[in-house]
Coordinates of C-alpha atoms in Angstrom, one line a residue:
M1 CA 125.9 134.9 125.6
P2 CA 124.9 132.6 128.5
S3 CA 125.2 129.0 128.2
P4 CA 121.8 127.2 126.8
L5 CA 122.8 124.0 129.2
H6 CA 120.4 123.7 132.0
P7 CA 120.8 121.8 135.1
L8 CA 117.7 119.4 136.2
T9 CA 117.5 118.4 139.9
T10 CA 116.1 114.9 139.7
D11 CA 116.5 111.3 140.4
I12 CA 115.0 110.0 137.5
V13 CA 116.6 107.4 135.8
P14 CA 118.0 108.0 132.3
P15 CA 117.1 105.6 129.6
E16 CA 119.2 103.0 128.4
R17 CA 118.5 104.3 125.1
F18 CA 118.5 107.3 122.7
T19 CA 114.9 108.3 121.9
Y20 CA 114.0 107.2 118.3
P21 CA 112.6 110.8 117.0
F22 CA 109.9 109.7 114.7
C23 CA 107.8 107.7 117.2
Y24 CA 108.3 107.8 120.9
E25 CA 106.9 108.6 124.3
P26 CA 108.5 111.2 125.9
H27 CA 110.7 110.2 128.9
P28 CA 110.0 111.4 132.5
L29 CA 113.6 113.6 132.0
C30 CA 112.0 115.2 128.9
L31 CA 108.5 115.9 130.4
L32 CA 110.4 117.6 133.3
A33 CA 112.8 119.7 130.7
A34 CA 109.7 120.7 128.8
E35 CA 107.6 122.2 132.0
E36 CA 110.9 124.4 132.6
V37 CA 111.2 125.6 128.6
K38 CA 107.2 126.4 128.8
Q39 CA 107.9 129.0 131.2
E40 CA 110.5 130.6 129.3
I41 CA 108.5 130.5 126.6
A42 CA 105.7 132.2 128.4
R43 CA 108.3 134.7 129.7
I44 CA 108.6 135.6 125.6
N45 CA 104.9 135.6 125.0
P46 CA 105.8 134.6 121.0
T47 CA 102.8 135.5 118.9
E48 CA 103.0 132.4 116.3
G49 CA 103.0 129.1 116.9
K50 CA 106.3 127.0 117.0
M51 CA 107.9 123.4 117.6
F52 CA 110.3 123.3 120.6
G53 CA 112.5 120.4 121.4
V54 CA 114.5 119.4 124.7
L55 CA 117.7 117.3 124.7
V56 CA 118.7 115.7 127.8
V57 CA 122.6 115.1 128.1
K58 CA 125.5 114.2 129.7
Q59 CA 129.4 114.5 129.4
G60 CA 130.9 112.0 127.1
D61 CA 132.9 110.1 129.9
G62 CA 129.6 109.2 131.7
S63 CA 129.5 111.9 134.3
F64 CA 126.3 114.3 134.5
V65 CA 127.2 117.8 133.3
T66 CA 126.6 120.7 135.7
P67 CA 127.2 124.2 134.2
G68 CA 128.3 127.1 135.8
D69 CA 129.4 126.8 139.5
V70 CA 130.7 123.3 140.3
T71 CA 127.7 121.5 142.9
K72 CA 128.2 118.4 145.2
E73 CA 125.6 116.5 143.1
P74 CA 126.0 116.8 139.7
S75 CA 122.5 117.0 138.0
P76 CA 121.8 115.9 134.3
C77 CA 121.1 118.5 131.9
Y78 CA 119.1 119.9 129.0
M79 CA 119.2 122.2 126.2
A80 CA 116.1 123.8 124.3
A81 CA 115.5 124.9 120.6
Y82 CA 113.0 126.1 118.5
S83 CA 112.3 125.4 115.0
G84 CA 113.3 128.0 112.1
L85 CA 113.1 131.5 113.9
L86 CA 111.4 132.6 116.9
E87 CA 109.5 136.2 116.8
G88 CA 111.8 137.0 113.4
R89 CA 115.1 135.9 115.6
N90 CA 117.4 132.9 115.8
D91 CA 119.8 134.1 118.9
W92 CA 117.5 133.7 121.9
P93 CA 120.0 133.1 124.5
Y94 CA 118.3 130.3 126.6
F95 CA 118.1 128.3 123.4
V96 CA 121.2 126.5 121.1
P97 CA 122.1 128.8 118.2
P98 CA 121.3 127.4 114.6
V99 CA 124.1 125.0 113.0
F100 CA 124.7 127.9 110.5
D101 CA 123.7 131.7 111.1
A102 CA 121.9 132.6 107.9
Q103 CA 120.5 135.6 109.7
D104 CA 123.8 137.7 110.4
P105 CA 122.9 140.9 108.3
N106 CA 126.9 141.4 107.7
G107 CA 127.2 137.8 106.6
Y108 CA 127.7 136.4 102.9
F109 CA 124.1 135.3 102.7
K110 CA 122.1 138.1 103.6
T111 CA 124.9 140.4 101.7
K112 CA 124.4 138.8 98.9
E113 CA 120.6 138.1 99.0
R114 CA 120.4 142.1 99.1
E115 CA 122.9 142.3 96.2
I116 CA 120.0 140.0 94.1
S117 CA 117.3 141.7 95.1
L118 CA 118.4 145.3 94.5
T119 CA 120.0 144.2 90.9
T120 CA 117.3 145.5 88.8
H121 CA 119.1 145.1 85.0
L122 CA 119.6 141.5 85.4
S123 CA 117.1 139.6 83.4
P124 CA 114.6 137.2 85.8
L125 CA 116.7 134.1 84.3
T126 CA 120.0 135.6 85.2
S127 CA 118.4 136.4 88.8
K128 CA 116.6 133.3 89.4
K129 CA 120.0 131.1 88.6
M130 CA 121.9 133.7 91.2
S131 CA 119.1 132.8 93.8
Q132 CA 119.5 129.2 93.3
D133 CA 123.4 129.3 93.5
L134 CA 123.2 131.2 96.6
Q135 CA 121.0 128.6 98.2
L136 CA 123.2 126.0 97.3
W137 CA 126.1 127.6 98.6
L138 CA 123.7 128.0 101.9
F139 CA 123.3 124.4 101.7
H140 CA 126.8 123.7 101.8
Q141 CA 127.3 125.6 104.9
Y142 CA 125.5 123.2 107.2
Q143 CA 128.0 120.9 108.4
F144 CA 126.3 118.1 110.4
L145 CA 128.4 116.0 113.1
N146 CA 127.4 112.4 114.2
A147 CA 128.0 110.5 117.3
K148 CA 131.2 108.9 115.7
G149 CA 132.5 112.8 115.2
E150 CA 132.1 112.7 111.4
T151 CA 131.2 115.5 109.4
K152 CA 129.0 116.0 106.2
D153 CA 127.1 118.8 104.6
L154 CA 123.6 119.0 104.3
V155 CA 124.0 118.4 100.3
E156 CA 125.9 115.5 101.1
V157 CA 123.2 114.0 103.7
W158 CA 120.4 114.6 101.3
Q159 CA 121.8 113.1 98.6
D160 CA 123.2 110.0 100.4
Y161 CA 119.8 109.4 101.8
H162 CA 117.9 109.7 98.7
C163 CA 119.9 107.4 96.7
S164 CA 116.6 106.3 94.8
P165 CA 117.3 107.6 90.9
R166 CA 113.5 108.4 90.7
I167 CA 113.6 109.8 94.5
R168 CA 116.8 111.9 93.7
R169 CA 114.9 113.1 90.3
R170 CA 112.1 114.5 92.7
Y171 CA 114.0 115.9 95.2
P172 CA 117.9 116.5 94.1
L173 CA 118.6 119.3 96.8
P174 CA 116.7 119.8 100.4
P175 CA 113.4 122.4 100.8
G176 CA 114.2 125.7 102.3
G177 CA 114.5 125.4 106.0
T178 CA 116.2 122.1 106.1
G179 CA 118.5 121.7 109.0
D180 CA 116.6 124.6 111.0
C181 CA 114.7 122.2 112.9
C182 CA 114.8 121.4 116.7
A183 CA 116.3 117.9 116.7
P184 CA 119.2 118.7 114.2
K185 CA 119.9 122.1 116.4
L186 CA 120.1 120.1 119.7
L187 CA 122.3 117.0 118.5
Q188 CA 124.6 119.7 116.7
Y189 CA 125.1 121.6 120.0
A190 CA 125.7 118.4 121.8
Y191 CA 128.3 116.9 119.7
Q192 CA 130.6 120.4 119.5
H193 CA 130.9 120.4 123.1
G194 CA 131.5 116.6 123.8
L195 CA 127.8 116.0 125.3
K196 CA 126.3 112.7 125.1
P197 CA 122.4 113.0 124.2
L198 CA 120.3 110.6 126.7
C199 CA 116.8 111.7 125.5
M200 CA 114.8 114.0 123.4
A201 CA 111.3 115.3 122.7
E202 CA 109.2 118.0 120.9
F203 CA 106.4 119.8 121.7
W204 CA 104.1 122.4 120.1
W205 CA 103.6 126.0 121.7
G206 CA 100.9 128.3 120.2
P207 CA 98.0 128.4 118.1
S208 CA 97.6 125.6 115.2
P209 CA 99.0 126.6 111.6
K210 CA 96.1 127.1 109.3
S211 CA 96.7 124.2 106.6
E212 CA 98.3 121.5 109.5
I213 CA 97.0 120.2 112.8
R214 CA 99.3 121.1 116.1
H215 CA 97.8 121.1 119.6
H216 CA 99.2 123.3 122.1
G217 CA 101.2 121.6 124.4
E218 CA 101.4 118.3 122.6
F219 CA 104.5 116.3 121.8
Y220 CA 105.2 115.1 118.3
P221 CA 107.7 113.2 116.3
A222 CA 110.4 115.0 114.3
C223 CA 109.5 115.8 110.8
R224 CA 110.3 113.0 108.2
G225 CA 110.3 115.2 104.9
K226 CA 113.1 117.6 106.2
C227 CA 114.9 115.8 109.5
K228 CA 114.9 112.1 108.6
P229 CA 117.7 112.2 106.3
I230 CA 119.3 114.8 108.6
L231 CA 119.1 112.8 111.6
T232 CA 119.9 109.3 110.1
W233 CA 123.3 110.9 109.7
M234 CA 123.4 112.3 113.1
L235 CA 122.2 109.6 115.2
Q236 CA 124.7 107.1 113.6
G237 CA 127.2 106.2 116.7
L238 CA 124.4 106.2 119.3
D239 CA 122.4 103.6 120.6
V240 CA 118.6 104.3 119.9
D241 CA 115.6 102.8 120.4
P242 CA 114.3 100.5 117.3
S243 CA 111.6 101.8 115.0
P244 CA 108.2 100.2 115.7
D245 CA 108.0 99.9 112.2
A246 CA 110.9 97.3 112.2
E247 CA 109.7 95.3 115.1
G248 CA 106.5 94.2 112.9
F249 CA 102.9 93.9 114.6
P250 CA 100.8 91.2 116.1
H251 CA 99.4 88.9 113.2
L252 CA 95.6 89.9 113.7
V253 CA 93.0 88.0 112.2
P254 CA 89.9 89.6 110.5
E255 CA 86.4 88.2 111.3
V256 CA 84.3 87.0 108.2
V257 CA 81.0 88.5 108.4
Y258 CA 79.9 87.3 105.0
E259 CA 81.1 85.3 102.1
D260 CA 79.7 83.8 98.8
E261 CA 81.6 82.5 95.5
T262 CA 82.3 85.9 94.4
I263 CA 82.5 88.2 97.4
A264 CA 83.4 88.3 101.2
V265 CA 82.8 91.0 103.5
I266 CA 85.2 91.0 106.6
N267 CA 85.8 93.0 109.9
K268 CA 89.3 94.0 110.3
P269 CA 90.7 94.8 113.8
S270 CA 92.6 97.9 114.7
G271 CA 96.2 97.5 114.4
L272 CA 96.1 95.2 111.2
L273 CA 97.5 96.8 107.6
S274 CA 94.8 96.6 104.9
I275 CA 97.8 96.0 102.4
P276 CA 101.6 94.9 103.0
G277 CA 103.7 97.8 104.0
R278 CA 107.4 98.9 103.5
T279 CA 108.3 96.5 106.5
E280 CA 105.1 94.4 107.4
D281 CA 103.9 91.9 105.0
H282 CA 101.0 90.6 106.9
S283 CA 97.8 92.5 106.2
V284 CA 94.4 92.1 105.0
A285 CA 95.2 91.7 101.6
T286 CA 98.1 88.7 102.3
W287 CA 95.5 87.0 104.5
A288 CA 92.9 87.1 101.9
Q289 CA 95.1 85.7 99.1
Q290 CA 96.0 82.6 101.6
R291 CA 92.0 81.9 102.5
W292 CA 90.7 82.7 98.9
P293 CA 93.5 82.5 96.2
G294 CA 92.8 85.4 93.6
S295 CA 91.2 87.4 95.7
Q296 CA 92.0 91.3 96.6
P297 CA 90.6 94.2 98.8
V298 CA 88.1 96.2 96.9
H299 CA 89.0 99.3 99.4
R300 CA 91.2 100.3 102.5
L301 CA 91.2 101.1 106.0
D302 CA 93.8 102.9 108.1
M303 CA 95.8 100.5 109.9
W304 CA 94.1 102.0 113.5
T305 CA 90.7 102.0 111.7
S306 CA 88.8 98.8 112.3
G307 CA 85.7 97.8 110.5
I308 CA 84.1 96.8 107.1
I309 CA 86.3 95.9 104.2
L310 CA 85.3 94.3 100.9
I311 CA 87.0 91.7 99.3
A312 CA 86.6 90.4 95.7
K313 CA 87.2 86.8 95.0
T314 CA 87.4 87.7 91.0
N315 CA 88.6 90.0 88.7
E316 CA 85.1 90.4 87.7
A317 CA 83.8 91.3 91.1
Y318 CA 86.7 93.4 91.9
H319 CA 86.5 95.7 88.8
H320 CA 82.7 95.8 89.1
L321 CA 82.7 97.0 92.8
Q322 CA 85.7 99.4 91.7
K323 CA 83.0 101.2 89.3
Q324 CA 80.7 101.4 92.3
F325 CA 83.3 103.3 94.6
T326 CA 84.4 105.4 91.4
E327 CA 80.6 106.5 91.1
H328 CA 80.3 107.1 94.6
T329 CA 77.4 104.6 95.1
V330 CA 78.6 102.6 97.6
K331 CA 77.4 104.0 100.9
K332 CA 79.9 103.7 104.1
K333 CA 79.1 104.8 107.4
Y334 CA 81.5 105.2 110.3
L335 CA 81.4 105.7 114.2
A336 CA 83.9 108.0 115.8
I337 CA 84.4 109.3 119.5
V338 CA 86.0 112.7 119.3
E339 CA 87.5 115.1 121.8
G340 CA 85.2 117.7 122.4
V341 CA 81.4 118.4 121.1
P342 CA 80.7 119.8 117.7
A343 CA 78.8 123.3 117.8
K344 CA 76.4 121.8 115.4
E345 CA 74.5 118.5 115.8
H346 CA 74.6 117.7 112.0
G347 CA 76.5 119.2 109.4
I348 CA 78.6 118.7 106.2
I349 CA 82.3 119.7 106.0
D350 CA 83.9 120.3 102.8
L351 CA 87.5 120.8 102.9
P352 CA 90.2 120.0 100.2
L353 CA 93.0 118.0 101.3
L354 CA 96.8 117.4 100.2
S355 CA 99.2 114.8 101.1
D356 CA 102.1 116.8 102.9
P357 CA 105.5 115.8 100.9
M358 CA 107.5 116.6 103.7
N359 CA 105.9 114.8 106.4
R360 CA 104.0 111.6 105.1
P361 CA 101.5 110.3 105.8
R362 CA 100.0 113.7 107.1
Q363 CA 97.6 115.4 105.1
I364 CA 97.0 119.1 105.0
V365 CA 94.2 121.3 104.1
D366 CA 95.0 123.2 100.6
F367 CA 92.0 125.2 98.9
E368 CA 94.5 125.9 95.7
H369 CA 96.0 122.3 95.1
G370 CA 94.0 120.0 97.5
K371 CA 91.4 117.5 96.0
R372 CA 87.7 118.3 97.4
A373 CA 87.0 116.4 100.3
I374 CA 83.4 116.0 101.5
T375 CA 81.6 114.4 105.0
E376 CA 78.6 114.7 106.5
Y377 CA 78.3 114.1 110.3
R378 CA 75.9 113.8 112.9
V379 CA 76.2 114.0 116.4
L380 CA 74.7 110.8 118.2
A381 CA 75.6 111.2 122.0
S382 CA 77.7 113.2 124.1
A383 CA 79.3 113.0 127.5
Q384 CA 79.6 115.9 130.0
G385 CA 80.6 118.3 127.1
V386 CA 84.0 116.6 126.6
S387 CA 83.5 113.9 124.3
A388 CA 80.9 113.0 121.7
L389 CA 79.8 109.8 119.7
L390 CA 79.4 110.8 116.0
A391 CA 78.2 109.2 112.7
L392 CA 80.1 110.0 109.7
W393 CA 79.2 109.3 105.8
P394 CA 82.3 110.2 103.5
H395 CA 81.0 111.3 100.2
T396 CA 84.7 111.1 98.8
G397 CA 87.6 108.7 99.7
R398 CA 90.7 110.9 100.4
T399 CA 93.3 109.6 102.7
H400 CA 92.9 110.6 106.3
Q401 CA 89.6 112.4 105.3
L402 CA 87.6 111.8 108.5
R403 CA 90.5 112.0 110.8
M404 CA 91.4 115.6 109.1
H405 CA 87.8 116.7 108.7
C406 CA 87.2 116.1 112.3
A407 CA 90.2 117.4 113.7
H408 CA 90.7 120.4 111.4
E409 CA 89.8 123.8 113.2
Q410 CA 87.9 124.5 109.7
G411 CA 86.2 121.3 110.3
L412 CA 84.5 120.2 113.7
G413 CA 87.8 120.9 115.7
C414 CA 87.1 117.8 117.7
P415 CA 89.9 115.3 116.7
I416 CA 89.0 111.5 117.2
L417 CA 90.4 110.2 120.1
G418 CA 93.4 107.8 119.9
D419 CA 94.4 109.4 117.0
E420 CA 98.2 110.2 117.2
L421 CA 98.4 112.2 113.8
Y422 CA 95.9 114.7 114.1
G423 CA 94.9 114.3 118.2
R424 CA 96.4 112.5 121.2
K425 CA 97.2 109.0 122.0
A426 CA 94.9 106.6 123.5
D427 CA 94.3 102.9 124.1
R428 CA 93.0 102.7 120.1
L429 CA 91.8 105.0 117.3
Y430 CA 88.3 105.3 118.2
L431 CA 87.1 105.2 114.6
Q432 CA 85.2 102.3 113.1
A433 CA 83.7 101.4 109.8
Q434 CA 80.4 100.5 111.0
A435 CA 78.2 99.6 107.6
I436 CA 78.5 99.6 103.9
G437 CA 75.9 99.5 101.4
F438 CA 76.3 98.7 97.8
V439 CA 75.2 96.3 94.7
H440 CA 76.2 92.8 94.6
P441 CA 78.7 92.7 91.5
T442 CA 77.0 89.3 90.2
T443 CA 73.5 89.1 91.5
G444 CA 72.6 92.6 91.2
R445 CA 71.2 92.4 94.7
K446 CA 71.5 95.4 96.8
M447 CA 73.4 94.6 99.9
H448 CA 73.5 95.9 103.6
F449 CA 76.0 95.0 106.5
E450 CA 76.1 96.9 109.7
L451 CA 78.3 95.6 112.6
P452 CA 77.7 96.2 116.7
A453 CA 79.6 99.3 117.9
E454 CA 82.9 98.5 119.1
F455 CA 82.9 101.3 121.7
S456 CA 81.0 103.6 123.6
L457 CA 80.9 107.1 125.6
N458 CA 80.9 104.8 128.5
D459 CA 84.3 103.1 127.8
P460 CA 87.2 103.5 130.6
F461 CA 89.1 105.4 128.6
V462 CA 86.6 107.7 126.9
V463 CA 85.7 109.0 130.4

């Protein structure tokens, strides 16, 4: 089989540290490699959407690799991979092989799989037990190296990562397909052949899946559910870029729009958490506690969404306002700039949403298990057919509801500008909680607050 190493003719300087795979900007070397891989993908012309990855490498002694004939000027090399199978195959010669070949028709896994499926005299319980044992056997065949030269099988990697008893009970073993994503394949091949990883990137090619949102040609981080346990192990021994979550965020301060003895209305800036996160304590909640001891936010906004948040200064006010949210009597209006222009000027989006357990915090559309989510929208203005300013009224309050309803092809098919999860990066997320209406918890008066729009279609990044 031909070598999956491909030279890059370039003067681009490699990065000092390896890519943090869960949040990154593709390095120019990866962009160059990806363009070459796209030509190969076009030649194959796959019928399904698929994630592809590139890994730029050098020899372990620091010199660059040149596969094939020796040249005067050694060049960096890259390798490519695809997640799972590509057109039903895992042996395309341009790409690195799988960590373990479970598709060999004469191998133990496929032979045993056929044996189980053809055995009709067994009880369903016995048949299920045999399938589970076979799956466990397969997990043990995935032997992952790290940069130190150490090896662990998939079960060890998974259980060492999920050391919490609660998480271990929920996910005692990895889901099917774990270990077949791009990043583990690429790193495994590099380690096996004494190559030092320099940088890595993954991109989507083809139509989006029906439940998720993927844009053709766009770069994405590695999945957290299946890949983070494996990559946490495989990256040991490499000098890796730090996680942005570990670096903290600027301590932004909200603006007080209104306050009295029992409530406050604040304007949260984009980039401030509503409640403390796993690694970052500063948030609207902690700021409010310091300013008004005993207070707490009544609802939340995503970190990168700006706009109005209600603060209850007393428990009585909190429970009164919470009841209004539960009964859907609180009226909220958002502004958003989206990529593209919706087909209709006004409408209702009704798409059920479910958290993706293998790729949090992403949401997916799931008509069987998802919770109903309803959003009303109106196009306020459009610019040259490439972007639009929308008013959005959520009638339910699901996680990422507005972002998913705008981006998903069964919604508007127009992602919010700057939405890194469901669209493309920009200088900010162009989503603002602009207005809110509710009943004051102690006076009973109807209250309405509306902020000036923070952005317009004339902003430099929009046009």
